[in-house]
Amino acid sequence: SKPVTVSSIRNAKGREPLVCLTAYTTPVAQALDEACDLLLVGDSLGMVVYGLDSTIPVTLDMMSAHGAAVVRGARHALVVVDLPFGSYQESPGQAFQSAARILAETGCGAVKLEGGAVMAETINFLTQRGVPVLSHIGLQPQSVNALGGYAARGKQAAEAEAIVADARAVADAGAFAIVVEGVVAPLAARITETVRVPTIGIGASAECDGQILVTEDMMGATFGHVPKFVRKYADVGNVMREAAKAYAEDVRARRFPAEEHLYGVPSPKVAAV
Ligand code: KIV
Ligand code: NA
């Protein structure tokens, strides 16, 4: 099917829900590409792939390497790469430098950055200069040190109003879609009604214009805490554990390798000639 573009994502509002997942590597991108509209190379890779405690230490080099790997595995889905903490918050100019590097080095179609009204000037700067931006509002993991945790947002009326204002600000600034993370369900629905661009929910509401999950969470391939909003579609972690056990038994019993895996042993057919 036709490759998904930034415009087709933007125009999906009010149509079919957008199907989005994270990917960090070529083989995972190849496996998910057909089913998905958008593959996000999330800075969640810091925790999921590198075992870090938060996304704060993730670097532009890491995002560039994994972004390029995912682009090599995606033929259909739009690939979006997260700008990591510290690579865009200082100024629109800094954000442009980082985004330009990511676009050039990975071949991805857009970047994502966290922040609402405070990032509007930067989003406008980037989108006016050829960098499509996916926004990310509500719970913002890169602000964990300022906010003191990953609790859901928008329970208090004042906070909910501020998040609606964030959604308006980033949409007006030119974001082609908005990830809405970890907000109470009625607020996610209200944001979705308010803005003209699609909302992509995670821990938000089924009324968002699309959904995203961290692939390893929904595949059962992570071993730590899995958030309440995740539905588990597979148990890949257990499949890997069982495969390792079966291999261990074969090696210890000298059942592996077998004849068919060996070099330098004439096959029966060749021996017969
Ligand atoms: O880093 C990430 O995986 C994300 C998604 C969860 C939205 O930002
Ligand atoms: Na992220």
Short mmCIF file of C-alpha atoms and ligand atoms in Angstrom, two decimals:
data_model
loop_
_atom_site.label_atom_id
_atom_site.label_comp_id
_atom_site.label_asym_id
_atom_site.label_seq_id
_atom_site.Cartn_x
_atom_site.Cartn_y
_atom_site.Cartn_z
CA SER A 1 0.00 0.00 0.00
CA LYS A 2 0.97 3.66 -0.49
CA PRO A 3 3.51 5.16 1.93
CA VAL A 4 1.90 7.23 4.69
CA THR A 5 2.81 10.93 4.66
CA VAL A 6 2.55 13.79 7.12
CA SER A 7 -0.40 15.16 5.13
CA SER A 8 -2.25 11.85 5.17
CA ILE A 9 -1.86 11.72 8.98
CA ARG A 10 -3.08 15.33 9.30
CA ASN A 11 -6.08 14.58 7.05
CA ALA A 12 -7.04 11.41 8.94
CA LYS A 13 -9.01 13.47 11.47
CA GLY A 14 -12.62 12.27 11.52
CA ARG A 15 -11.79 9.16 9.45
CA GLU A 16 -10.25 5.81 10.44
CA PRO A 17 -8.38 5.81 13.76
CA LEU A 18 -4.60 6.13 13.37
CA VAL A 19 -2.64 3.02 14.34
CA CYS A 20 0.73 3.87 15.88
CA LEU A 21 3.44 1.87 17.68
CA THR A 22 7.04 2.46 18.73
CA ALA A 23 9.99 0.79 16.98
CA TYR A 24 13.71 1.03 17.68
CA THR A 25 15.23 -1.54 15.31
CA THR A 26 15.01 -2.70 11.68
CA PRO A 27 13.45 -6.15 12.30
CA VAL A 28 10.77 -4.76 14.61
CA ALA A 29 9.99 -2.01 12.08
CA GLN A 30 9.67 -4.70 9.36
CA ALA A 31 7.26 -6.69 11.53
CA LEU A 32 5.03 -3.70 12.42
CA ASP A 33 5.18 -1.66 9.21
CA GLU A 34 2.19 -3.15 7.39
CA ALA A 35 -0.23 -2.87 10.33
CA CYS A 36 0.73 0.68 11.27
CA ASP A 37 0.17 4.21 9.96
CA LEU A 38 3.00 5.65 12.05
CA LEU A 39 6.12 4.18 13.68
CA LEU A 40 7.59 6.30 16.46
CA VAL A 41 11.26 5.95 17.36
CA GLY A 42 10.53 7.01 20.92
CA ASP A 43 13.11 8.14 23.45
CA SER A 44 11.44 5.46 25.59
CA LEU A 45 14.23 3.37 24.03
CA GLY A 46 16.36 4.68 26.90
CA MET A 47 14.35 2.58 29.30
CA VAL A 48 13.18 -0.24 27.01
CA VAL A 49 16.47 -0.95 25.17
CA TYR A 50 19.20 0.59 27.35
CA GLY A 51 17.85 -0.12 30.86
CA LEU A 52 18.01 3.54 31.92
CA ASP A 53 15.77 4.89 34.73
CA SER A 54 14.26 7.67 32.62
CA THR A 55 14.45 9.24 29.15
CA ILE A 56 16.66 12.10 30.42
CA PRO A 57 20.06 10.57 29.47
CA VAL A 58 19.01 9.66 25.90
CA THR A 59 21.23 11.40 23.31
CA LEU A 60 20.79 12.69 19.78
CA ASP A 61 23.36 10.08 18.66
CA MET A 62 21.17 7.27 20.04
CA MET A 63 18.04 8.68 18.36
CA SER A 64 19.90 9.08 15.07
CA ALA A 65 21.24 5.50 15.05
CA HIS A 66 17.89 3.93 15.97
CA GLY A 67 15.95 6.29 13.70
CA ALA A 68 18.06 5.23 10.70
CA ALA A 69 17.57 1.54 11.63
CA VAL A 70 13.77 1.93 11.73
CA VAL A 71 13.64 3.86 8.44
CA ARG A 72 15.54 0.97 6.80
CA GLY A 73 12.77 -1.40 7.96
CA ALA A 74 9.71 0.72 7.08
CA ARG A 75 8.17 0.86 3.60
CA HIS A 76 4.62 1.94 4.45
CA ALA A 77 4.33 3.64 7.85
CA LEU A 78 5.46 7.24 8.47
CA VAL A 79 8.56 7.17 10.69
CA VAL A 80 8.75 9.88 13.37
CA VAL A 81 11.81 10.29 15.62
CA ASP A 82 11.74 11.79 19.13
CA LEU A 83 14.03 14.74 19.86
CA PRO A 84 15.68 13.80 23.18
CA PHE A 85 15.90 15.92 26.34
CA GLY A 86 18.31 18.85 26.01
CA SER A 87 18.39 18.85 22.22
CA TYR A 88 15.59 21.38 21.58
CA GLN A 89 14.36 23.19 24.72
CA GLU A 90 16.95 25.99 24.73
CA SER A 91 15.88 27.85 21.57
CA PRO A 92 14.18 27.46 18.20
CA GLY A 93 17.64 27.55 16.61
CA GLN A 94 18.90 24.68 18.75
CA ALA A 95 15.74 22.71 17.95
CA PHE A 96 16.23 23.32 14.23
CA GLN A 97 19.87 22.13 14.35
CA SER A 98 18.83 18.92 16.14
CA ALA A 99 15.82 18.27 13.92
CA ALA A 100 17.81 18.90 10.73
CA ARG A 101 20.44 16.40 11.89
CA ILE A 102 17.76 13.78 12.61
CA LEU A 103 15.99 14.30 9.27
CA ALA A 104 19.27 14.19 7.31
CA GLU A 105 20.88 11.26 9.16
CA THR A 106 17.81 9.00 9.41
CA GLY A 107 15.57 9.82 6.45
CA CYS A 108 12.55 9.95 8.78
CA GLY A 109 9.48 12.00 7.89
CA ALA A 110 9.05 14.12 11.03
CA VAL A 111 10.27 14.72 14.57
CA LYS A 112 8.37 14.69 17.86
CA LEU A 113 8.98 17.01 20.79
CA GLU A 114 7.42 17.38 24.22
CA GLY A 115 5.81 20.59 25.44
CA GLY A 116 2.67 22.67 24.98
CA ALA A 117 2.35 26.47 24.81
CA VAL A 118 5.97 26.90 25.92
CA MET A 119 7.15 25.13 22.71
CA ALA A 120 4.74 26.92 20.33
CA GLU A 121 7.37 29.38 19.07
CA THR A 122 9.78 26.50 18.37
CA ILE A 123 7.10 24.41 16.61
CA ASN A 124 6.26 27.39 14.42
CA PHE A 125 9.97 27.98 13.67
CA LEU A 126 10.48 24.34 12.63
CA THR A 127 7.29 23.87 10.61
CA GLN A 128 7.95 27.13 8.69
CA ARG A 129 11.36 25.74 7.75
CA GLY A 130 10.49 22.29 6.44
CA VAL A 131 10.50 20.23 9.63
CA PRO A 132 7.14 18.53 10.30
CA VAL A 133 6.47 18.34 14.05
CA LEU A 134 4.43 15.84 16.05
CA SER A 135 3.61 17.44 19.41
CA HIS A 136 3.44 15.63 22.76
CA ILE A 137 1.36 17.11 25.60
CA GLY A 138 -0.16 16.01 28.90
CA LEU A 139 2.24 13.70 30.72
CA GLN A 140 5.73 14.57 29.47
CA PRO A 141 8.33 11.99 30.57
CA GLN A 142 11.25 14.38 29.87
CA SER A 143 9.88 16.62 32.65
CA VAL A 144 9.92 13.83 35.27
CA ASN A 145 12.41 15.74 37.44
CA ALA A 146 10.25 18.88 37.47
CA LEU A 147 6.96 17.06 37.93
CA GLY A 148 8.16 14.36 40.33
CA GLY A 149 6.65 11.31 38.66
CA TYR A 150 4.44 9.83 35.98
CA ALA A 151 0.98 10.42 37.54
CA ALA A 152 -1.97 11.14 35.23
CA ARG A 153 -2.62 14.80 34.35
CA GLY A 154 -5.72 16.96 34.22
CA LYS A 155 -7.52 15.86 37.38
CA GLN A 156 -7.76 19.44 38.64
CA ALA A 157 -9.78 21.90 36.56
CA ALA A 158 -6.95 24.45 36.33
CA GLU A 159 -4.50 21.83 35.09
CA ALA A 160 -7.07 20.55 32.57
CA GLU A 161 -7.59 24.10 31.21
CA ALA A 162 -3.82 24.54 30.85
CA ILE A 163 -3.57 21.28 28.87
CA VAL A 164 -6.41 22.33 26.53
CA ALA A 165 -4.54 25.63 26.02
CA ASP A 166 -1.38 23.60 25.24
CA ALA A 167 -3.27 21.61 22.60
CA ARG A 168 -4.58 24.80 20.96
CA ALA A 169 -1.14 26.41 21.05
CA VAL A 170 0.73 23.53 19.40
CA ALA A 171 -1.98 23.03 16.77
CA ASP A 172 -1.95 26.76 15.94
CA ALA A 173 1.85 26.65 15.77
CA GLY A 174 1.67 24.04 13.01
CA ALA A 175 2.01 20.60 14.62
CA PHE A 176 0.52 18.02 12.20
CA ALA A 177 -0.79 15.84 15.07
CA ILE A 178 -0.61 15.70 18.86
CA VAL A 179 0.33 12.82 21.14
CA VAL A 180 -1.81 13.14 24.27
CA GLU A 181 -0.28 11.12 27.10
CA GLY A 182 -1.58 10.16 30.54
CA VAL A 183 -4.54 12.51 30.92
CA VAL A 184 -7.98 11.77 32.38
CA ALA A 185 -10.30 10.39 29.69
CA PRO A 186 -12.82 13.29 29.51
CA LEU A 187 -9.96 15.76 28.97
CA ALA A 188 -8.53 13.70 26.09
CA ALA A 189 -11.98 13.65 24.49
CA ARG A 190 -12.30 17.43 24.93
CA ILE A 191 -8.87 18.09 23.38
CA THR A 192 -9.82 15.85 20.45
CA GLU A 193 -13.00 17.91 19.88
CA THR A 194 -11.12 21.19 20.23
CA VAL A 195 -8.21 20.86 17.77
CA ARG A 196 -8.35 20.38 14.00
CA VAL A 197 -5.36 18.03 13.89
CA PRO A 198 -5.49 14.37 14.98
CA THR A 199 -4.85 13.43 18.59
CA ILE A 200 -2.92 10.21 19.22
CA GLY A 201 -3.67 8.88 22.69
CA ILE A 202 -1.57 6.86 25.12
CA GLY A 203 -3.21 6.37 28.49
CA ALA A 204 -5.79 8.89 27.28
CA SER A 205 -9.14 7.97 25.67
CA ALA A 206 -10.64 5.77 22.93
CA GLU A 207 -12.10 9.04 21.58
CA CYS A 208 -8.65 10.19 20.45
CA ASP A 209 -8.12 10.12 16.68
CA GLY A 210 -5.52 7.39 17.06
CA GLN A 211 -3.66 5.29 19.61
CA ILE A 212 -0.01 4.58 20.34
CA LEU A 213 1.67 2.11 22.70
CA VAL A 214 5.24 1.12 23.41
CA THR A 215 5.58 -2.07 21.34
CA GLU A 216 7.55 -4.01 23.96
CA ASP A 217 4.84 -3.24 26.54
CA MET A 218 1.97 -4.49 24.37
CA MET A 219 4.00 -7.50 23.16
CA GLY A 220 4.92 -8.55 26.71
CA ALA A 221 8.61 -8.08 25.93
CA THR A 222 9.45 -5.84 28.89
CA PHE A 223 10.19 -7.22 32.33
CA GLY A 224 9.51 -4.21 34.54
CA HIS A 225 6.34 -2.38 35.53
CA VAL A 226 3.68 -2.21 32.80
CA PRO A 227 1.30 0.77 33.08
CA LYS A 228 -2.48 0.34 33.59
CA PHE A 229 -3.28 1.69 30.11
CA VAL A 230 -1.44 -1.12 28.26
CA ARG A 231 -3.30 -4.08 26.78
CA LYS A 232 -1.01 -7.11 26.39
CA TYR A 233 -1.36 -8.68 22.92
CA ALA A 234 1.44 -11.26 23.20
CA ASP A 235 3.91 -12.78 25.65
CA VAL A 236 7.15 -12.38 23.73
CA GLY A 237 9.24 -12.28 26.91
CA ASN A 238 8.04 -15.77 27.79
CA VAL A 239 8.57 -17.03 24.22
CA MET A 240 12.22 -15.88 24.49
CA ARG A 241 12.70 -17.41 27.93
CA GLU A 242 11.30 -20.77 26.72
CA ALA A 243 13.43 -20.71 23.55
CA ALA A 244 16.57 -20.08 25.64
CA LYS A 245 15.67 -23.00 27.94
CA ALA A 246 15.08 -25.39 25.02
CA TYR A 247 18.41 -24.34 23.46
CA ALA A 248 20.18 -24.83 26.80
CA GLU A 249 18.80 -28.37 27.13
CA ASP A 250 19.85 -29.25 23.56
CA VAL A 251 23.39 -27.89 24.03
CA ARG A 252 23.85 -29.67 27.36
CA ALA A 253 22.55 -32.95 25.88
CA ARG A 254 24.71 -32.46 22.71
CA ARG A 255 21.51 -32.58 20.61
CA PHE A 256 22.54 -29.28 19.01
CA PRO A 257 24.12 -28.79 16.50
CA ALA A 258 22.79 -31.73 14.47
CA GLU A 259 24.04 -33.04 11.09
CA GLU A 260 22.09 -30.47 9.07
CA HIS A 261 23.77 -27.55 10.85
CA LEU A 262 27.36 -28.67 10.20
CA TYR A 263 29.95 -27.59 7.63
CA GLY A 264 32.52 -29.99 6.22
CA VAL A 265 30.42 -33.10 6.60
CA PRO A 266 29.38 -34.55 3.22
CA SER A 267 25.60 -34.72 2.89
CA PRO A 268 24.22 -38.25 2.20
CA LYS A 269 23.32 -37.25 -1.38
CA VAL A 270 26.85 -36.02 -2.20
CA ALA A 271 28.40 -39.10 -0.58
CA ALA A 272 26.33 -41.39 -2.82
CA VAL A 273 27.67 -39.87 -6.09
O1 KIV B 1 9.03 7.68 23.71
C1 KIV B 1 7.93 7.18 23.44
O2 KIV B 1 7.80 5.94 23.23
C2 KIV B 1 6.77 8.06 23.34
C3 KIV B 1 5.44 7.43 23.14
C4 KIV B 1 5.06 6.60 24.29
C5 KIV B 1 4.39 8.45 22.81
O3 KIV B 1 6.94 9.24 23.42
NA NA B 2 9.04 9.93 23.98
#
